[in-house]
PDB file of C-alpha atoms in Angstrom:
ATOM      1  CA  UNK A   1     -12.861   0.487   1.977  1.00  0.00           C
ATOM      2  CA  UNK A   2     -11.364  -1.122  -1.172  1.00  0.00           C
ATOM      3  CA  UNK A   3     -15.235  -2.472  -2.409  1.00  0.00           C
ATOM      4  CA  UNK A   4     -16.894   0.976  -1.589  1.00  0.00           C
ATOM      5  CA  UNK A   5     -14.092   2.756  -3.376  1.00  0.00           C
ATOM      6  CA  UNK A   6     -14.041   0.251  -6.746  1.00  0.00           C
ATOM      7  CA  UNK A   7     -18.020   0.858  -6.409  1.00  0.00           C
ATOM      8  CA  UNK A   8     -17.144   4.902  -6.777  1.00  0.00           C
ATOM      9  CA  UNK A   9     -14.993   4.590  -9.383  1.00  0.00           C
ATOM     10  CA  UNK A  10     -16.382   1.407 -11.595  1.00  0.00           C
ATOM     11  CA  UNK A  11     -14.197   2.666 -14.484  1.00  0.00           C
ATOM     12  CA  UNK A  12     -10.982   2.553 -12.585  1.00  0.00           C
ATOM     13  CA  UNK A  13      -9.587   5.643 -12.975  1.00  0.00           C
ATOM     14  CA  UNK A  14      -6.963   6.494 -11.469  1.00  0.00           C
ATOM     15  CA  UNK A  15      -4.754  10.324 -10.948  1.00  0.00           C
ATOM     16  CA  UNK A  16      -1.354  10.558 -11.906  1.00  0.00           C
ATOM     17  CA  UNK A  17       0.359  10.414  -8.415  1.00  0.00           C
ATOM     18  CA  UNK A  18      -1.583   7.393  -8.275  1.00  0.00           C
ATOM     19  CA  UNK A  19      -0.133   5.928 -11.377  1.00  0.00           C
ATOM     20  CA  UNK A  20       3.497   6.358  -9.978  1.00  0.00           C
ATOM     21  CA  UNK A  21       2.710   4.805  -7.283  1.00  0.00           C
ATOM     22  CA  UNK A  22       1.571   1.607  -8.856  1.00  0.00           C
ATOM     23  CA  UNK A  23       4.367   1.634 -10.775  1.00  0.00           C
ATOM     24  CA  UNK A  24       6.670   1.905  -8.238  1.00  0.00           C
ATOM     25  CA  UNK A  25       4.991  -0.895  -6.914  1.00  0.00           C
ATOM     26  CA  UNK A  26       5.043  -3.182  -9.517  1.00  0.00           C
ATOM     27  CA  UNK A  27       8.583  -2.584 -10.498  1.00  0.00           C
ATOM     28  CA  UNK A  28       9.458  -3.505  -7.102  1.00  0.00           C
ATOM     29  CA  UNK A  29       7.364  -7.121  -7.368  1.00  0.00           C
ATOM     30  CA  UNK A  30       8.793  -7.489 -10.580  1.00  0.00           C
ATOM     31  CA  UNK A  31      12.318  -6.997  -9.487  1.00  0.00           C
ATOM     32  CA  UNK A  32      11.587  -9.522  -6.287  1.00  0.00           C
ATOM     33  CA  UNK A  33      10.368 -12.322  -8.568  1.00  0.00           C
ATOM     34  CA  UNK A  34      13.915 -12.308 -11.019  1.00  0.00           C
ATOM     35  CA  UNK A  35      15.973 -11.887  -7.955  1.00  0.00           C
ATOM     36  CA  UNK A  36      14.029 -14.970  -6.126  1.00  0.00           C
ATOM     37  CA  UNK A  37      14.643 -16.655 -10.488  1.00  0.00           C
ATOM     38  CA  UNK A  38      17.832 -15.291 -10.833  1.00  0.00           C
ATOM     39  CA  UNK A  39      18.896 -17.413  -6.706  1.00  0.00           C
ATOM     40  CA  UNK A  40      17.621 -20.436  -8.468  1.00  0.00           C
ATOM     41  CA  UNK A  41      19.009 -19.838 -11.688  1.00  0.00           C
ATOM     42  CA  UNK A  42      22.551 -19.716  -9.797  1.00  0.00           C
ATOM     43  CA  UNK A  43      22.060 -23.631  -8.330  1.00  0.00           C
ATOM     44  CA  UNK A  44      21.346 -24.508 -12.338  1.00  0.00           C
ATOM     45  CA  UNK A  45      24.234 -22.221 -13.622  1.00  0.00           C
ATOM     46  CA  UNK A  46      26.475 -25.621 -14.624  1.00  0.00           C
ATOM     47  CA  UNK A  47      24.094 -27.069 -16.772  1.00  0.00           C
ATOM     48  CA  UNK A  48      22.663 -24.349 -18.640  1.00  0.00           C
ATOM     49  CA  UNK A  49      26.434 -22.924 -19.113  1.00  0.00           C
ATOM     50  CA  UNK A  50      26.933 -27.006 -20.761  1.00  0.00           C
ATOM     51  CA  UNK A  51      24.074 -26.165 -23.423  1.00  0.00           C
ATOM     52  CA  UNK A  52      25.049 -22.561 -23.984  1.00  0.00           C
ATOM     53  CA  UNK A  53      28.407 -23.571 -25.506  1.00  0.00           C
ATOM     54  CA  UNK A  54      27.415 -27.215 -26.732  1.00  0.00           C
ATOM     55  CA  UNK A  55      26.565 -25.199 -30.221  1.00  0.00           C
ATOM     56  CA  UNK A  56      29.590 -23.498 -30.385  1.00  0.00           C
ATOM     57  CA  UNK A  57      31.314 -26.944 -29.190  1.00  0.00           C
ATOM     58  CA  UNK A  58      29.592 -28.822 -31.530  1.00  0.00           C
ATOM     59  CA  UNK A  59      30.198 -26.603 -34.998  1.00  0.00           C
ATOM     60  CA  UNK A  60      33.774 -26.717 -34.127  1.00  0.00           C
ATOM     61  CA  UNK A  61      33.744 -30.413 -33.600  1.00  0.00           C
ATOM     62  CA  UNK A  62      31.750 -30.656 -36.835  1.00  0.00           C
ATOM     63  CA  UNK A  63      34.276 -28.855 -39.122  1.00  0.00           C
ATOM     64  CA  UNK A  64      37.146 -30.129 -37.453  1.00  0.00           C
ATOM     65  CA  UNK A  65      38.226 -26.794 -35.803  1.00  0.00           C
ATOM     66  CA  UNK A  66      39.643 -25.637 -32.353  1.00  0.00           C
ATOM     67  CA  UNK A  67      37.491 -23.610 -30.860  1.00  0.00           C
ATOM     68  CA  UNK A  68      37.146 -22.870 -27.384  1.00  0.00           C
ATOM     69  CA  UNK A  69      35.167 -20.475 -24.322  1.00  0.00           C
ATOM     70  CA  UNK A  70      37.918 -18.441 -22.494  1.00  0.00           C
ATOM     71  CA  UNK A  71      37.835 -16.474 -19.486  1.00  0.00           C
ATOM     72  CA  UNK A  72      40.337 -13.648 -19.552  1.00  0.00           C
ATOM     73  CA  UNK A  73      39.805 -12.332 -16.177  1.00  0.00           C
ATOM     74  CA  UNK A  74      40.342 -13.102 -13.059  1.00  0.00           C
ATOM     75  CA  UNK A  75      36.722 -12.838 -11.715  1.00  0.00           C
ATOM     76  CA  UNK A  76      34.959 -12.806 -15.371  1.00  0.00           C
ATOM     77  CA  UNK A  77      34.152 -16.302 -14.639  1.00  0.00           C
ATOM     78  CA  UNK A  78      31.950 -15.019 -11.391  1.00  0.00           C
ATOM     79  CA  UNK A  79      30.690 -11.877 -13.206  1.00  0.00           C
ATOM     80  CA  UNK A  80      29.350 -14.636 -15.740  1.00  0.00           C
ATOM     81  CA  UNK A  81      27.936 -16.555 -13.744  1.00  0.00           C
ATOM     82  CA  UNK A  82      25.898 -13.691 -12.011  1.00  0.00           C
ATOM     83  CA  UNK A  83      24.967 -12.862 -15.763  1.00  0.00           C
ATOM     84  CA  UNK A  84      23.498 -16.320 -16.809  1.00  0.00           C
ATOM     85  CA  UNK A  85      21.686 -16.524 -13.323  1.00  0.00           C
ATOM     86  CA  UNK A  86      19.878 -13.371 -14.081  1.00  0.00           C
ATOM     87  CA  UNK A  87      18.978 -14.456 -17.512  1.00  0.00           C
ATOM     88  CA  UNK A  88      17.546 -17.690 -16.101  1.00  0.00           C
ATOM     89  CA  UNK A  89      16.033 -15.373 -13.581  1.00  0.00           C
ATOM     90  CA  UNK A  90      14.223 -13.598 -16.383  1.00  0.00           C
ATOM     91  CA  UNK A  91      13.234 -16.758 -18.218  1.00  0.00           C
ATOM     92  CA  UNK A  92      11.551 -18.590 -15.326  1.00  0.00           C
ATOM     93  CA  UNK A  93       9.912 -15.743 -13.604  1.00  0.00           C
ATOM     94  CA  UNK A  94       8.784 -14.720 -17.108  1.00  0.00           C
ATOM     95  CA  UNK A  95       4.658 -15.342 -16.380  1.00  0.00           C
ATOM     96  CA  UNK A  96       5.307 -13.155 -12.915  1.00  0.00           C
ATOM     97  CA  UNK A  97       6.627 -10.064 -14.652  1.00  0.00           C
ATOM     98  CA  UNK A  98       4.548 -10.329 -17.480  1.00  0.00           C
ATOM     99  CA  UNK A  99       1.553 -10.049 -15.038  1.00  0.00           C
ATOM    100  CA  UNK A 100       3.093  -7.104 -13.226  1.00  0.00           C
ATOM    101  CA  UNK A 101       3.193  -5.812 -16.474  1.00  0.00           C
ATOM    102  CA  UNK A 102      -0.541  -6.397 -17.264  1.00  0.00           C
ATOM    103  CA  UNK A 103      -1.604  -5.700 -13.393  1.00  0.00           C
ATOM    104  CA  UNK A 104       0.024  -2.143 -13.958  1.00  0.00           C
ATOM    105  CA  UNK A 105      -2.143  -1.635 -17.058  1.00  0.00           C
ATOM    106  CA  UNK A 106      -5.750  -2.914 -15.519  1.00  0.00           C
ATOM    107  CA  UNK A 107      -6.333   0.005 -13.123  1.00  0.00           C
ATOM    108  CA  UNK A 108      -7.442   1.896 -16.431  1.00  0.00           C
ATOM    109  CA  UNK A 109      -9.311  -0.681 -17.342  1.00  0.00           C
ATOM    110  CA  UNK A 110     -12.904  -1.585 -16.630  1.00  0.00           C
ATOM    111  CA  UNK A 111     -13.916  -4.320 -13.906  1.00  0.00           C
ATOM    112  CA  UNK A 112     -15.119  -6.910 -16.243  1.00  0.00           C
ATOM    113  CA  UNK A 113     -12.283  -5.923 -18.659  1.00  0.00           C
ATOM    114  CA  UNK A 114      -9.383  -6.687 -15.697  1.00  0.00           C
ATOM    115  CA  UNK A 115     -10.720 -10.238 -16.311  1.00  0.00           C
ATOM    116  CA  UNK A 116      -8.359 -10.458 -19.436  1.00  0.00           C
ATOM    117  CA  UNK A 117      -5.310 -10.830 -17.824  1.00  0.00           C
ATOM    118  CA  UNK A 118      -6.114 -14.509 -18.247  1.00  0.00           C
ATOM    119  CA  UNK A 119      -5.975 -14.239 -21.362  1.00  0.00           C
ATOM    120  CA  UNK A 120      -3.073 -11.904 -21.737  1.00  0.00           C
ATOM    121  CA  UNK A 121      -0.790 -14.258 -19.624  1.00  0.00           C
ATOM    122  CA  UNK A 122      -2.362 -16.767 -21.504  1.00  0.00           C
ATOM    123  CA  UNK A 123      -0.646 -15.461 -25.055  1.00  0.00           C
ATOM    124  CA  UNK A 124       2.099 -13.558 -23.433  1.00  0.00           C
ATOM    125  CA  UNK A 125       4.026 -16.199 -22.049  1.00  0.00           C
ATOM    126  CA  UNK A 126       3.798 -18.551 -24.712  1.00  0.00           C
ATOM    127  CA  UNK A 127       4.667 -16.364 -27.094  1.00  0.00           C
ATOM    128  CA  UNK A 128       7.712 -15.266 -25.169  1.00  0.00           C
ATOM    129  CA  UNK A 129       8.633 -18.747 -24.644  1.00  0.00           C
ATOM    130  CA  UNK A 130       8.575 -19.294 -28.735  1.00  0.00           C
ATOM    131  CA  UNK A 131      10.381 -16.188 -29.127  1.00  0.00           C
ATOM    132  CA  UNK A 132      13.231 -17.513 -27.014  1.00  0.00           C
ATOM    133  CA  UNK A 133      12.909 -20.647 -28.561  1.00  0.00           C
ATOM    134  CA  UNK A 134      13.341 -19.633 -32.325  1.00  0.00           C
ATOM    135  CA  UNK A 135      16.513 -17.706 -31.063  1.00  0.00           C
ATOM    136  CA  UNK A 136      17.453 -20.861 -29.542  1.00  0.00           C
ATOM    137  CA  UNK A 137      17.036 -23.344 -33.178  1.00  0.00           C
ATOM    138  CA  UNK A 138      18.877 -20.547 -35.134  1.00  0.00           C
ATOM    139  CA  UNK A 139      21.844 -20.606 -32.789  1.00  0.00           C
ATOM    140  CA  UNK A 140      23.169 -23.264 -34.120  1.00  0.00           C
ATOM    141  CA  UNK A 141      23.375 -22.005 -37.549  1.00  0.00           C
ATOM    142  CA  UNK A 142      24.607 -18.896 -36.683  1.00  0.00           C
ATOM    143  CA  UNK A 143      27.531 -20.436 -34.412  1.00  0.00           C
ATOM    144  CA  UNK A 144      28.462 -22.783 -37.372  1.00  0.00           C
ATOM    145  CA  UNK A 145      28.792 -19.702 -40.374  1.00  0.00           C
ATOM    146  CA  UNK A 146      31.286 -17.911 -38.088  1.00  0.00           C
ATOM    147  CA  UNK A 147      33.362 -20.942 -37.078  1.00  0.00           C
ATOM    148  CA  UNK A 148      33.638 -21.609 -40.605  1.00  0.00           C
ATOM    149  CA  UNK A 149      35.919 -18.373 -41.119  1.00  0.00           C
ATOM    150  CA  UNK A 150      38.417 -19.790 -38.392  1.00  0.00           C
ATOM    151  CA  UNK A 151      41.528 -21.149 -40.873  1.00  0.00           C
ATOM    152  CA  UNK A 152      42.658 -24.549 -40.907  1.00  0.00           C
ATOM    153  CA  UNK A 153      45.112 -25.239 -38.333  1.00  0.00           C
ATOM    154  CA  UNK A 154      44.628 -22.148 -36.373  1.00  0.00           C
ATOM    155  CA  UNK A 155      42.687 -21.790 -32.595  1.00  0.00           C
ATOM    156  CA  UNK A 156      39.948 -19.784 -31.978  1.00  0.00           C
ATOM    157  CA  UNK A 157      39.700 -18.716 -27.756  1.00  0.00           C
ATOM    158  CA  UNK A 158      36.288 -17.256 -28.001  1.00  0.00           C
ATOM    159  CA  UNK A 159      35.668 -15.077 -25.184  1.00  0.00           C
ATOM    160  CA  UNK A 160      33.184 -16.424 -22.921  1.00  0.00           C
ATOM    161  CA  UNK A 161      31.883 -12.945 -21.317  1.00  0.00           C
ATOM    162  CA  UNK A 162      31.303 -12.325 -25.525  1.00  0.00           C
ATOM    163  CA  UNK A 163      29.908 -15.409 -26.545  1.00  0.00           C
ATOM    164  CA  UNK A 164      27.649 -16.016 -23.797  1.00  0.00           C
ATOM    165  CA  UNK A 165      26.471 -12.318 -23.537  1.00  0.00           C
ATOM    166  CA  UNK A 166      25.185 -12.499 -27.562  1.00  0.00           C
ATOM    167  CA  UNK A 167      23.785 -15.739 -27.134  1.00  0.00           C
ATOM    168  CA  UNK A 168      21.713 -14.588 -23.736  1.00  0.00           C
ATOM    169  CA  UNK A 169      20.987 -11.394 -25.665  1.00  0.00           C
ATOM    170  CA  UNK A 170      19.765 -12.935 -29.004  1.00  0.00           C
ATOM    171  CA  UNK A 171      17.144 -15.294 -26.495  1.00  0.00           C
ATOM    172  CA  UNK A 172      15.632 -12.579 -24.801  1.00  0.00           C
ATOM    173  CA  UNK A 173      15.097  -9.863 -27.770  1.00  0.00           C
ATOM    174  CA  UNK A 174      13.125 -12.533 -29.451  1.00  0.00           C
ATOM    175  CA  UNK A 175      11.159 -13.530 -26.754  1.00  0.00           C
ATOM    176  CA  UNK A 176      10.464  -9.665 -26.202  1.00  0.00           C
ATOM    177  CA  UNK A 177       9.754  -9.019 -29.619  1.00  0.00           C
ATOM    178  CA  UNK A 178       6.995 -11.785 -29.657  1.00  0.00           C
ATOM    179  CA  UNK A 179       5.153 -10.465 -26.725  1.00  0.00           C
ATOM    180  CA  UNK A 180       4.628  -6.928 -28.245  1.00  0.00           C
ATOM    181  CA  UNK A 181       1.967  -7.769 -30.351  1.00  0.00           C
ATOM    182  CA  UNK A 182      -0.038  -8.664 -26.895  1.00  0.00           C
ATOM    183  CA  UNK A 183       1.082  -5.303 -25.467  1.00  0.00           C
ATOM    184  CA  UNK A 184      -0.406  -3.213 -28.743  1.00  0.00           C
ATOM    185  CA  UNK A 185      -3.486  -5.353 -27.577  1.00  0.00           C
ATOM    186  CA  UNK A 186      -3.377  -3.944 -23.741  1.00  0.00           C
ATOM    187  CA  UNK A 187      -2.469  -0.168 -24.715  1.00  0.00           C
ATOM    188  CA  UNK A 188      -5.803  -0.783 -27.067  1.00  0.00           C
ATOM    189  CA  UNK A 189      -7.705  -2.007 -24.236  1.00  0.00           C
ATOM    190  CA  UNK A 190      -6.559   0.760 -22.096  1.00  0.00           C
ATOM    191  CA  UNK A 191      -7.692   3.364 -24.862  1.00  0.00           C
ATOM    192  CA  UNK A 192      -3.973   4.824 -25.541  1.00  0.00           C
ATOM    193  CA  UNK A 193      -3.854   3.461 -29.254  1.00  0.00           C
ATOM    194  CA  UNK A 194      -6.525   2.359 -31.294  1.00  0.00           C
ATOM    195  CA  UNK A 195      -6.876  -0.209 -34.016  1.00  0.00           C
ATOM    196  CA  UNK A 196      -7.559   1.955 -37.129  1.00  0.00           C
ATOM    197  CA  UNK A 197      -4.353   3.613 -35.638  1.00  0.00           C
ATOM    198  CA  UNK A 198      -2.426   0.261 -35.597  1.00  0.00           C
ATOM    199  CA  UNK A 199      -3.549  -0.816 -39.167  1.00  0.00           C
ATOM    200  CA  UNK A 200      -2.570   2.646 -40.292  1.00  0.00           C
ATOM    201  CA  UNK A 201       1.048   2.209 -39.128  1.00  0.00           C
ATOM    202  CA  UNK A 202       1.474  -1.092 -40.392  1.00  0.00           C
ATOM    203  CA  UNK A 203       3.957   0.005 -43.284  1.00  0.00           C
ATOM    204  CA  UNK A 204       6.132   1.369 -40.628  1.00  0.00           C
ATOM    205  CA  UNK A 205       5.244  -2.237 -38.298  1.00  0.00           C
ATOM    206  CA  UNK A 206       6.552  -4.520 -41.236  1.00  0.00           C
ATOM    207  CA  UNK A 207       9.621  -2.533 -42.000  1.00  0.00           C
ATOM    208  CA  UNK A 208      10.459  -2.846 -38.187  1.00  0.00           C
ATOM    209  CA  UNK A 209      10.322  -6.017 -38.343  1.00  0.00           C
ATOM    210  CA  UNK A 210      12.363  -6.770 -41.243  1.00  0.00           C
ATOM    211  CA  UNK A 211      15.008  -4.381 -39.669  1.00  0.00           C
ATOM    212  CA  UNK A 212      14.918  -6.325 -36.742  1.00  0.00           C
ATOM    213  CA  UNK A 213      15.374  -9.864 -38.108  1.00  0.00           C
ATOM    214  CA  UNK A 214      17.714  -8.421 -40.609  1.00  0.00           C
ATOM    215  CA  UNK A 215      20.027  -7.127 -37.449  1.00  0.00           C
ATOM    216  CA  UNK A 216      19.138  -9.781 -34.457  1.00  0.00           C
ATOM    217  CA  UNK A 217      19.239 -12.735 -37.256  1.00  0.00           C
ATOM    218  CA  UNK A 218      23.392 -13.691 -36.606  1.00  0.00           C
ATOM    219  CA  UNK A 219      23.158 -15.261 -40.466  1.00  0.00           C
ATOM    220  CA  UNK A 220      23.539 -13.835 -43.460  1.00  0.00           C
ATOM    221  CA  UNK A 221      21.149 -15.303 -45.595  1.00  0.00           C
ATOM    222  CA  UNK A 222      18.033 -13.639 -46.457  1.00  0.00           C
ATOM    223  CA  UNK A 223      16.108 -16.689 -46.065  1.00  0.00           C
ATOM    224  CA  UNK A 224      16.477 -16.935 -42.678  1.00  0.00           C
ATOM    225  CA  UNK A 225      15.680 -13.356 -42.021  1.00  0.00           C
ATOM    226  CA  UNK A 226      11.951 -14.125 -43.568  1.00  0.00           C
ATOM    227  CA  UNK A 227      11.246 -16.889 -41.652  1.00  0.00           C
ATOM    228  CA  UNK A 228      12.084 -14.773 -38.755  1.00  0.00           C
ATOM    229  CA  UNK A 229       9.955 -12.029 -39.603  1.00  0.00           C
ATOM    230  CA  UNK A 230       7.118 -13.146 -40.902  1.00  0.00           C
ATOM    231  CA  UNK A 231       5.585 -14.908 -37.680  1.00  0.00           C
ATOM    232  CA  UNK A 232       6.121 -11.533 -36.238  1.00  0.00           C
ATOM    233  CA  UNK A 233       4.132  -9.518 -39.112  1.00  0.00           C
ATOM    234  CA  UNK A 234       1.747 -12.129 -38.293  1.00  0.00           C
ATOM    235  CA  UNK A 235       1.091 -11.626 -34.775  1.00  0.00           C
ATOM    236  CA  UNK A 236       0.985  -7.830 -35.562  1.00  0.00           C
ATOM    237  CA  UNK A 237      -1.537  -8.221 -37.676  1.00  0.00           C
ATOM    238  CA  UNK A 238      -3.127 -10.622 -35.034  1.00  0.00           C
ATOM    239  CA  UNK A 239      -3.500  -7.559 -32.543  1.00  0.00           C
ATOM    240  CA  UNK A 240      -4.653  -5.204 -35.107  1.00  0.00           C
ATOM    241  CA  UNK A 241      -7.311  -7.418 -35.385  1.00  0.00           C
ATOM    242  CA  UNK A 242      -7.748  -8.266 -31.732  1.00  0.00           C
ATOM    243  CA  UNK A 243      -8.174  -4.685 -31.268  1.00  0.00           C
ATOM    244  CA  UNK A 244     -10.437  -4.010 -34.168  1.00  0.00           C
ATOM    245  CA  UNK A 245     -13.117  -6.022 -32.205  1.00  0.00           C
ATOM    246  CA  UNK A 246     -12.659  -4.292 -28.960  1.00  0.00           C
ATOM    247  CA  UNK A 247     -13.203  -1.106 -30.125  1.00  0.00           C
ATOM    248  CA  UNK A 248     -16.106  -2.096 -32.479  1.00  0.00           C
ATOM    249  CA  UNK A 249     -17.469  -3.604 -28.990  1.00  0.00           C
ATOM    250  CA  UNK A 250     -16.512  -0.062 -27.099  1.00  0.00           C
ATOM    251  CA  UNK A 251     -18.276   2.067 -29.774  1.00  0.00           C
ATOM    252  CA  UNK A 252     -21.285  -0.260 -29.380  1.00  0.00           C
ATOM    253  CA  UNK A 253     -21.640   0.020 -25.960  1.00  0.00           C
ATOM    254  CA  UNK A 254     -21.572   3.776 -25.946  1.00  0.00           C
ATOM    255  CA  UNK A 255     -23.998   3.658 -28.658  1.00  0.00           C
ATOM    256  CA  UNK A 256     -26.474   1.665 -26.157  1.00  0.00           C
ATOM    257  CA  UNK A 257     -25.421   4.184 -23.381  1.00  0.00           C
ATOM    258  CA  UNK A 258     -26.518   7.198 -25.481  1.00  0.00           C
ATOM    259  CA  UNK A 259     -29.516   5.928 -26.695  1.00  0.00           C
ATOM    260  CA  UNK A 260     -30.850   5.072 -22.886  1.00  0.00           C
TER     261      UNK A 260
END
C-alpha cells in the first residue's frame, strides 16, 4: 500500500491534516528519545554537575576568592538535578531529534531528494556539537570577569538553580544557533524560501547575529563578540550558497521538463 501510494504521489505531497499528523508524530519520537537521554543523563548527573562548576571553582581559586554553588531550597537540589538530566538528555539524543526534525521536512520533498538527510545529519550534528562547544571554551572567561567584581574578603554563595541554569542555557543557544544555517538549507529544499531570498536578507542575517553574540556572549569585550559571530555569518553565507545550487539545479530540471 505504502509503494503503490509513493508511486501516486512521486513528489510527496502531502494535505494539511496530513501535515499535523506527522507532526504530531514526530514531536512525540522526539520527546521519547530526550526522555530515554534525559534517564541516562540522571545516572551521569554527579559528574557533569563536577565540570559545570569546576569554572566557576576554578576562577575563584585563581583570584583568591570565596565563591561557592548554594542551594536555597529544600528540594532545589532535586529540581536541579531533573534540569541537568534533561539538558544531557538534549545533548546526547541530539542526532535523534535533529532527524525528526529533517524526517518531518522530507514528505515535501522529492524521493531522490529524501536521500539528503545524510547529509543534513551529517552537518547538523556537528555543527550543534561546535556550537555547544564554543559556549563551553568561553565559559571560563565569562565566569572569571564576574568573580573578579566579588571584593576582597567578602563570600560570594552563587545560587546553583542560577548558575547552572545560564551555563545550560548559554550551551544549548549556541548549539541551536549553529544548526540554523542547515535548516535555511531544508526550508530551501522544501521550496518555502529561496536563495536569492536568503542573500537578499543577509543585512538583516548579519545584524542578527551580531545581536546575538553581543547578548548570549557573558563578556564584555567586543573581541570576543566577533569571534563569536563571525563563524556564524559564515555558515549563513554557507547555506545561501548551498541553496543557490539547488535551485539553479530545480530551474534546470524544469527547463528539461518543458522542453520534452
Amino acid at each position: 500500500m505504502a509503494r503503490s501510494s509513493r508511486r501516486a504521489n512521486p513528489e510527496g505531497r502531502m494535505p494539511l491534516l496530513a501535515h499535523l499528523r506527522e507532526l504530531r508524530k514526530r514531536v512525540v519520537l522526539a520527546a521519547v528519545g530526550l526522555v530515554v537521554g534525559a534517564v541516562v543523563g540522571w545516572f551521569c548527573y554527579n559528574p557533569v554537575f563536577e565540570a559545570l562548576q569546576r569554572p566557576l571553582l576554578d576562577a575563584a581559586t585563581d583570584a583568591g576568592k570565596d565563591v561557592r554553588l548554594n542551594f536555597t531550597g529544600l528540594a532545589s537540589a532535586l529540581d536541579m538535578q531533573i534540569k541537568v538530566s534533561l539538558f544531557l538528555g538534549v545533548l546526547i539524543t541530539s542526532p535523534w531529534w535533529l532527524y525528526q526534525l529533517w524526517a518531518f521536512v522530507t514528505p515535501g520533498l522529492t524521493r531522490k531528494e529524501r536521500r539528503y538527510a545524510f547529509g543534513f545529519l551529517g552537518a547538523a550534528v556537528p555543527l550543534f556539537a561546535a556550537g555547544a562547544f564554543m559556549a563551553w571554551l568561553m565559559l571560563p572567561r565569562a565566569v572569571t570577569i564576574l568573580t573578579d567584581f566579588v571584593p576582597d574578603g567578602a563570600s560570594n554563595l552563587t545560587d546553583a538553580q542560577g548558575y547552572l541554569s545560564f551555563v545550560m542555557r548559554l550551551i544549548l543557544a549556541f548549539g541551536i544557533a549553529c544548526v540554523l544555517p542547515v535548516v535555511l538549507v531544508a526550508l530551501n529544499f522544501v521550496g518555502l524560501v529561496s536563495a536569492r531570498a536568503l542573500l537578499a536578507g543577509w543585512r538583516w542575517a548579519v545584524f542578527l547575529v551580531f545581536l546575538f553574540s553581543a547578548v548570549m556572549t557573558p563578556t564584555p569585550d567586543a573581541i570576543t563578540m566577533i569571534i563569536v559571530a563571525i563563524p556564524m555569518c559564515l555558515l549563513y553565507f554557507a547555506a545561501v550558497g548551498v541553496a543557490a545550487v539547488h535551485d539553479r539545479r530545480v530551474a534546470r530540471e524544469q527547463a528539461e521538463r518543458l522542453a520534452a
